[in-house]
Every structure is written in C-alpha cells, then in structure tokens.
XYZ file of N, CA and C in Angstrom:
345
model
N 98.558 133.149 64.056
C 97.689 133.021 65.207
C 98.515 132.550 66.400
N 98.361 133.207 67.522
C 99.111 132.851 68.728
C 98.561 131.566 69.337
N 99.470 130.798 69.944
C 99.045 129.572 70.630
C 98.257 129.944 71.879
N 97.171 129.214 72.155
C 96.421 129.503 73.382
C 97.198 129.051 74.609
N 96.961 129.703 75.717
C 97.548 129.289 76.987
C 96.621 128.223 77.550
N 97.160 127.026 77.768
C 96.355 125.895 78.220
C 97.034 125.188 79.380
N 96.303 124.328 80.094
C 96.923 123.550 81.174
C 98.009 122.621 80.622
N 98.981 122.296 81.474
C 99.987 121.306 81.117
C 99.373 119.917 81.258
N 99.778 118.996 80.400
C 99.227 117.650 80.392
C 100.129 116.693 81.167
N 99.526 115.953 82.082
C 100.263 114.982 82.894
C 99.537 113.644 82.874
N 100.212 112.627 83.428
C 99.616 111.296 83.574
C 99.881 110.777 84.982
N 99.000 109.917 85.443
C 99.170 109.189 86.696
C 98.882 107.729 86.416
N 99.600 106.842 87.113
C 99.433 105.413 86.891
C 99.103 104.710 88.205
N 97.927 104.088 88.250
C 97.502 103.292 89.397
C 97.876 101.850 89.069
N 98.796 101.286 89.853
C 99.315 99.944 89.575
C 98.937 99.005 90.710
N 98.285 97.898 90.368
C 97.955 96.862 91.338
C 98.747 95.603 91.006
N 99.199 94.900 92.050
C 99.847 93.609 91.825
C 98.830 92.491 92.061
N 99.266 91.249 91.912
C 98.382 90.079 92.045
C 97.794 89.952 93.442
N 98.436 90.557 94.439
C 97.939 90.495 95.822
C 97.024 91.674 96.167
N 96.726 92.536 95.196
C 95.845 93.668 95.432
C 96.521 94.878 96.046
N 97.848 94.843 96.142
C 98.571 96.005 96.670
C 98.679 97.071 95.582
N 98.766 98.324 96.008
C 98.928 99.431 95.079
C 100.361 99.958 95.188
N 100.914 100.375 94.075
C 102.279 100.883 94.030
C 102.268 102.403 94.190
N 102.952 102.891 95.229
C 103.052 104.322 95.476
C 104.508 104.733 95.562
N 104.761 105.984 95.221
C 106.094 106.548 95.401
C 106.024 107.559 96.533
N 107.177 107.875 97.092
C 107.309 109.048 97.968
C 108.010 110.094 97.114
N 107.396 111.247 97.028
C 107.928 112.298 96.159
C 109.289 112.770 96.649
N 110.221 112.881 95.711
C 111.567 113.299 96.045
C 111.786 114.799 95.966
N 110.848 115.513 95.374
C 110.999 116.955 95.157
C 109.679 117.671 95.451
N 109.742 118.976 95.726
C 108.517 119.753 95.887
C 107.734 119.771 94.559
N 106.462 119.969 94.536
C 105.633 120.106 95.731
C 105.344 118.739 96.356
N 104.944 118.754 97.579
C 104.553 117.548 98.315
C 105.719 116.585 98.542
N 106.927 117.108 98.647
C 108.115 116.294 98.880
C 107.903 115.396 100.101
N 108.240 114.110 99.955
C 108.138 113.149 101.036
C 106.770 112.508 101.185
N 105.776 113.001 100.479
C 104.432 112.441 100.586
C 104.205 111.358 99.537
N 103.263 110.467 99.838
C 102.890 109.439 98.878
C 102.249 110.058 97.649
N 102.481 109.430 96.499
C 101.864 109.857 95.244
C 101.798 108.661 94.302
N 100.956 108.764 93.315
C 100.954 107.782 92.235
C 102.137 108.077 91.324
N 102.732 107.049 90.738
C 103.764 107.308 89.731
C 103.149 108.081 88.562
N 103.885 109.037 88.043
C 103.382 109.802 86.909
C 104.226 111.023 86.658
N 103.783 111.826 85.707
C 104.529 113.036 85.383
C 104.013 113.687 84.117
N 104.813 114.579 83.585
C 104.424 115.368 82.421
C 104.574 114.574 81.131
N 103.647 114.824 80.205
C 103.681 114.223 78.875
C 104.641 115.035 78.016
N 105.552 114.355 77.332
C 106.481 115.027 76.425
C 105.789 115.369 75.104
N 106.242 116.417 74.436
C 105.723 116.777 73.119
C 105.970 115.604 72.168
N 104.949 115.240 71.416
C 105.065 114.135 70.467
C 104.787 112.770 71.076
N 104.408 112.720 72.334
C 104.188 111.467 73.056
C 102.694 111.307 73.347
N 102.191 110.083 73.234
C 100.808 109.836 73.638
C 100.739 109.750 75.157
N 99.548 109.937 75.706
C 99.413 109.824 77.155
C 99.705 108.397 77.616
N 99.368 107.412 76.806
C 99.660 106.017 77.163
C 101.169 105.770 77.218
N 101.887 106.271 76.224
C 103.344 106.119 76.217
C 103.975 106.864 77.390
N 103.450 108.048 77.705
C 103.967 108.820 78.836
C 103.736 108.071 80.147
N 102.587 107.461 80.285
C 102.280 106.703 81.494
C 103.265 105.538 81.656
N 103.495 104.800 80.592
C 104.456 103.679 80.637
C 105.864 104.177 80.950
N 106.275 105.270 80.298
C 107.624 105.819 80.504
C 107.810 106.284 81.942
N 106.860 107.064 82.446
C 106.972 107.581 83.808
C 106.989 106.444 84.833
N 106.186 105.416 84.625
C 106.160 104.281 85.554
C 107.520 103.590 85.599
N 108.116 103.366 84.457
C 109.445 102.729 84.416
C 110.490 103.645 85.033
N 110.469 104.944 84.677
C 111.466 105.873 85.211
C 111.404 105.980 86.732
N 110.205 106.004 87.286
C 110.062 106.239 88.721
C 110.109 104.978 89.568
N 109.768 103.807 88.971
C 109.654 102.589 89.784
C 110.370 101.370 89.214
N 110.760 101.422 87.948
C 111.351 100.252 87.305
C 110.338 99.189 86.921
N 109.051 99.472 87.107
C 107.986 98.502 86.823
C 107.432 98.758 85.424
N 107.235 97.672 84.682
C 106.684 97.762 83.332
C 105.178 97.557 83.395
N 104.418 98.491 82.811
C 102.959 98.437 82.837
C 102.436 97.316 81.957
N 101.331 96.726 82.391
C 100.574 95.817 81.549
C 99.621 96.642 80.699
N 98.463 96.074 80.389
C 97.446 96.789 79.624
C 96.972 97.984 80.442
N 96.864 99.143 79.802
C 96.411 100.360 80.467
C 94.926 100.590 80.202
N 94.220 100.990 81.247
C 92.812 101.360 81.101
C 92.630 102.743 81.699
N 91.987 103.628 80.948
C 91.756 104.992 81.419
C 90.806 104.982 82.608
N 91.210 105.654 83.684
C 90.368 105.813 84.865
C 89.562 107.098 84.743
N 90.234 108.168 84.367
C 89.568 109.456 84.235
C 90.565 110.558 83.976
N 90.046 111.758 83.798
C 90.871 112.943 83.590
C 90.547 113.910 84.715
N 91.595 114.409 85.355
C 91.453 115.269 86.523
C 92.084 116.614 86.198
N 91.290 117.690 86.350
C 91.756 118.965 85.818
C 91.420 120.178 86.673
N 91.142 119.985 87.952
C 90.851 121.141 88.803
C 92.018 122.132 88.713
N 91.745 123.394 88.429
C 92.825 124.361 88.237
C 93.789 124.492 89.411
N 93.351 124.169 90.629
C 94.213 124.335 91.800
C 94.793 123.017 92.321
N 94.729 121.944 91.544
C 95.192 120.639 92.034
C 96.716 120.546 92.138
N 97.439 121.371 91.425
C 98.905 121.364 91.461
C 99.383 122.783 91.741
N 100.133 122.984 92.825
C 100.570 124.348 93.158
C 101.539 124.951 92.140
N 102.080 124.149 91.231
C 102.983 124.678 90.203
C 102.232 125.352 89.069
N 100.924 125.098 88.992
C 100.119 125.677 87.927
C 99.040 124.700 87.486
N 98.211 125.147 86.566
C 97.083 124.350 86.098
C 97.581 123.170 85.257
N 97.230 121.960 85.700
C 97.551 120.741 84.953
C 96.279 119.944 84.738
N 96.269 119.139 83.702
C 95.204 118.170 83.459
C 95.881 116.810 83.403
N 95.414 115.878 84.227
C 96.058 114.570 84.309
C 95.140 113.466 83.816
N 95.645 112.650 82.896
C 94.963 111.441 82.457
C 95.466 110.315 83.360
N 94.561 109.693 84.098
C 94.934 108.621 85.030
C 94.574 107.272 84.429
N 95.511 106.344 84.540
C 95.334 104.987 84.017
C 95.517 103.981 85.135
N 94.901 102.813 84.979
C 95.111 101.700 85.895
C 95.711 100.550 85.103
N 96.591 99.798 85.769
C 97.190 98.608 85.171
C 97.408 97.574 86.258
N 97.493 96.345 85.864
C 97.796 95.251 86.793
C 99.080 94.585 86.333
N 99.892 94.212 87.303
C 101.139 93.506 87.003
C 101.194 92.255 87.860
N 101.960 91.296 87.408
C 102.141 90.097 88.236
C 103.064 90.472 89.377
N 104.088 89.760 89.599
C 105.052 90.137 90.635
C 106.088 91.057 90.015
N 106.367 92.135 90.692
C 107.328 93.097 90.160
C 108.111 93.722 91.300
N 109.428 93.689 91.158
C 110.289 94.392 92.112
C 110.320 95.847 91.690
N 110.069 96.742 92.630
C 110.056 98.169 92.333
C 111.277 98.827 92.962
N 111.903 99.714 92.195
C 113.093 100.425 92.645
C 112.887 101.914 92.369
N 113.073 102.746 93.385
C 112.878 104.190 93.220
C 113.893 104.765 92.242
N 113.407 105.613 91.355
C 114.266 106.285 90.396
C 113.666 107.620 90.018
N 114.363 108.390 89.215
C 113.907 109.674 88.697
C 113.449 110.595 89.834
N 112.188 110.973 89.881
C 111.682 111.920 90.881
C 111.241 111.250 92.185
N 111.310 109.933 92.267
C 110.839 109.213 93.456
C 111.969 109.056 94.473
N 111.693 109.438 95.717
C 112.662 109.229 96.801
C 112.595 107.792 97.294
N 111.406 107.183 97.193
C 111.190 105.802 97.619
C 109.982 105.272 96.870
N 109.860 103.957 96.848
C 108.726 103.303 96.212
C 108.281 102.166 97.115
N 106.963 101.947 97.168
C 106.453 100.962 98.112
C 105.164 100.323 97.590
N 105.055 98.998 97.737
C 103.800 98.306 97.493
C 102.998 98.407 98.787
N 101.799 99.005 98.716
C 101.013 99.297 99.904
C 99.792 98.385 99.977
N 99.659 97.698 101.115
C 98.493 96.870 101.376
C 97.458 97.695 102.126
N 96.237 97.220 102.151
C 95.179 97.881 102.921
C 95.109 99.367 102.645
N 95.134 99.747 101.400
C 95.159 101.139 100.995
C 93.775 101.786 101.015
N 92.758 101.010 101.221
C 91.380 101.557 101.167
C 91.068 102.356 102.374
C-alpha cells in the first residue's frame, strides 16, 4: 500500500518570561526572511511534537523550555508558501533567560507590549 500524501508536521513555541515578554525570532531564510516569527520548525521522524518544540527552541534561541502546554493545531493549506503544513503550537514560561540567535534565526528578541 502506498503512503498517503499528507501535510508536513511542524511546531511553534510561544515563550513568555517572568515580565510577560514574548520571545520572537527574525527569520534568517525565506519564506518571510527578516520578519518576526515564533521559534519552531519541522518535526523529525521518530520525534514527538513536544521534543521537536524543545529542540527547535534551543536551536533557534538557546532557551530551554519549561512545561509545555498545547495551544492548538494550525493547518490552513495556504499558511506556508513552501507547501501544506500542520503546526502544533505550544506555550511555555521561563524565568530569566538570555536568548541567542542560532540555526534559522537571524536575530532573537524579547518583545514587550506585543498585544
């Protein structure tokens, strides 16, 4: 039996610090190069979405996630110009954390007044 063609699975991580700031990256590569984004990326084969969320957060920001809570799953077929993806989004809170851009992030920033 042939494998079905399905959306690619991704994760996004919403990180708040003790001061209520949110952690955002500036994308280093297309699509949306230079724009703000949540830390995240593709889930590796054999990896849980929770593990992928923790891995991507460390790779892109150097920040270690606390307890993860599922926010929702976002799967609009046109949300990513590279193709159909489904993203599991998680929220976590951290105490004080120095963030350093890495991997696909051109920059990383704790953003106040994000509402």
